[in-house]
Amino acid sequence: MNGKQNTSVRGLAREGLWDNNPIFRQILGICSTLAVTNMVLNTAVMCAALILTLSLSSLTISLLRALTPRNIRMMVETLVIAFYVIIFDVSLKAWWPDMSENLGPYVGLIITNCIVMGRAEACANNQSPGVALLDGFFNAVGYSFVLLAIAVPRELLGMGTILGAAVPYFSGPYWDKWIIMVMPPGAFFMLAVAVWVFRSWQGDHES
Amino acid sequence: MTAASARKGLRDRAEYPAVYMFAVTLVFTAILVGLARGTQERVEANRRIRFERAVLRAAGLDAEGDVHRVFTERLEAPSAGTGGAYVYRAADGKAVYALPFEGQGFWDVIKGVIGLDADGETVRGIAFYEQRETPGLGAEITTPAFRGRFEGLGLKVGARALALVPAGTPAEAGEVHAITGATQTCTRLEKILNDAIAAWRAAAGDMSG
Amino acid sequence: MNPEAGILQPLVVMFSAAFTGNILLAKFLGMCPFLAVSRQVKTALGLGWAVVFVLTGTSVLNWLIYWKVLVPLNLEFLRFIMFIIMIAAFVQFVEMVLERYSPVLYQKLGIFLPLITVNCAILGGSLFMVIRRYTLLNAVAFGFGSGIGWMLAILAMAGIREKLAEERIPRGLRGPGITLIIVGLMALAFIGFTGVLGG
């Protein structure tokens, strides 16, 4: 990790959303969400789950950091993360059962999402609660916008809809639906394209 | 660090990590148990209503809103003679059997209910309450457009009561147009339905005979 | 009444877990270590075996925990925490046993074991097995098949990447970019196995 972190809101936002974007820069944590990117709505709900989990668990871990013995740090972190994920899972089951069905086991898999543990280790463990919260939030948002950028073309090209609503032309008879887009390989290809575009762009700016 | 060092005595003790872990786990788990208990009823009601709505739809009863009340008032639970099907007695006295079925789809288990007339030769309707097929392809089995193709479908006798044939070809008796691009889901669904209908006919045959 | 009963079923479960429902290529699980450790065939093989072993073992353990402890106590919602704890404990235990009784194997797999606790494929395997209500035998078959499928995918990937090292690739695509495209092609190929299993 870069030794010194800029802890202003601006700095944290820049880090999480762009300079150190968890997906483009580190290709981390895609497992739990890539699977549901064939529909924008499912992706949005997963991203909301991640934003809540990552922000709140970073905050909690930071609050507990002075009390937590170092040797059991990882266990406590896992417990805190699992706690928030279960809250989300239980709420979804109670108030949005259809969505809970759609997402299947993927909500639970946020626990092993490398980003959450990564931010806990890299930031929440040694920063004040406010910084940890913002760091978690911006990283999760940075992650979310990339996944949504993958989900929108997948649903549009593959099913001719956005958020389930038919889009003119793409849902019409002249558009031959790209079935591969809603199948798993489509997710890999879209992510590759996104990474390609981003890295080329970022590379150009740096040099 | 002065505040921290004042409490150092406590935290230097060997049992501190274990006690701390225990306390943290206890607090978090207590909150979760509370939340889960609080929502348990809702979760169970949701699951029941999903299934009940599917049964009603299959029997040709579209109950908007009060699914649970209609279900309990109008349907008879499966008994020994119905081959595992729920029974709905229409106004004219004719019985409709709503037969739950399940089996392996393309990605995961597909669960649903199919409504059959008492003679076992005509389909009243079909509905699904659990599936994880590909959205936009296999998952289209849940759309009214696809389910509508089953309404009034005449079944054949024998082990293959119905068949899913490619869209565009003429559909004969016992044939339904499949979803283009969802061949795997449709082949599996066809097998699931035929197995379920064959098993039901065997069980219900004893009853009528 | 149950058409799925029979001796063949565990085999079908195993093959579909390894090929058509490949945990990595169709379910996207275990991506992080997959992208990070697929540069060389040798290390990929080591990690692959470790995953097969842990996935099979934890499937059994978590099946018992879920159906014999959590469900009777009505505590299913705690499964996430329990599964993670069981996985971590199992990995730790295997590490200790290996270190004591098989130093050779420990040298080979030891460094990979800690990585595995946070491999989503392991937790994902347990969650899928519970959602699909597999019997114990099917759960074992599923865990083993998923592990094998993951290993096949990472081996193939490592083989391709070794060849790819000397190729000229557009700058932005180097590393993860090109890897993802190859994974996509592999996913296409694995979907092709679908017809083989028929029912």
Short mmCIF file of C-alpha atoms in Angstrom, two decimals, chain A residues 1 15-28 139 146 195 198-204 206, chain C residues 171 176:
data_model
loop_
_atom_site.label_atom_id
_atom_site.label_comp_id
_atom_site.label_asym_id
_atom_site.label_seq_id
_atom_site.Cartn_x
_atom_site.Cartn_y
_atom_site.Cartn_z
CA MET A 1 0.00 0.00 0.00
CA GLU A 15 -8.37 7.15 -4.14
CA GLY A 16 -11.41 4.92 -3.89
CA LEU A 17 -13.21 5.99 -7.04
CA TRP A 18 -10.34 6.36 -9.43
CA ASP A 19 -6.64 6.21 -8.55
CA ASN A 20 -6.91 3.04 -6.53
CA ASN A 21 -10.24 1.76 -7.78
CA PRO A 22 -10.61 -1.72 -6.29
CA ILE A 23 -11.63 -3.32 -9.58
CA PHE A 24 -9.45 -1.58 -12.16
CA ARG A 25 -6.35 -1.16 -10.10
CA GLN A 26 -6.46 -4.27 -7.98
CA ILE A 27 -9.00 -6.58 -9.71
CA LEU A 28 -10.30 -7.53 -6.30
CA ASN A 139 -14.12 2.13 -2.30
CA VAL A 146 -17.73 -0.34 -12.53
CA VAL A 195 -10.34 -2.95 -17.56
CA PHE A 198 -9.60 2.15 -17.94
CA ARG A 199 -5.99 1.05 -17.94
CA SER A 200 -5.27 2.59 -21.30
CA TRP A 201 -6.86 5.83 -20.19
CA GLN A 202 -5.15 5.92 -16.83
CA GLY A 203 -1.84 4.97 -18.43
CA ASP A 204 -2.11 7.87 -20.86
CA GLU A 206 0.12 9.14 -15.99
CA ARG C 171 -0.61 -2.25 -22.97
CA PRO C 176 -5.74 -9.03 -15.88
#
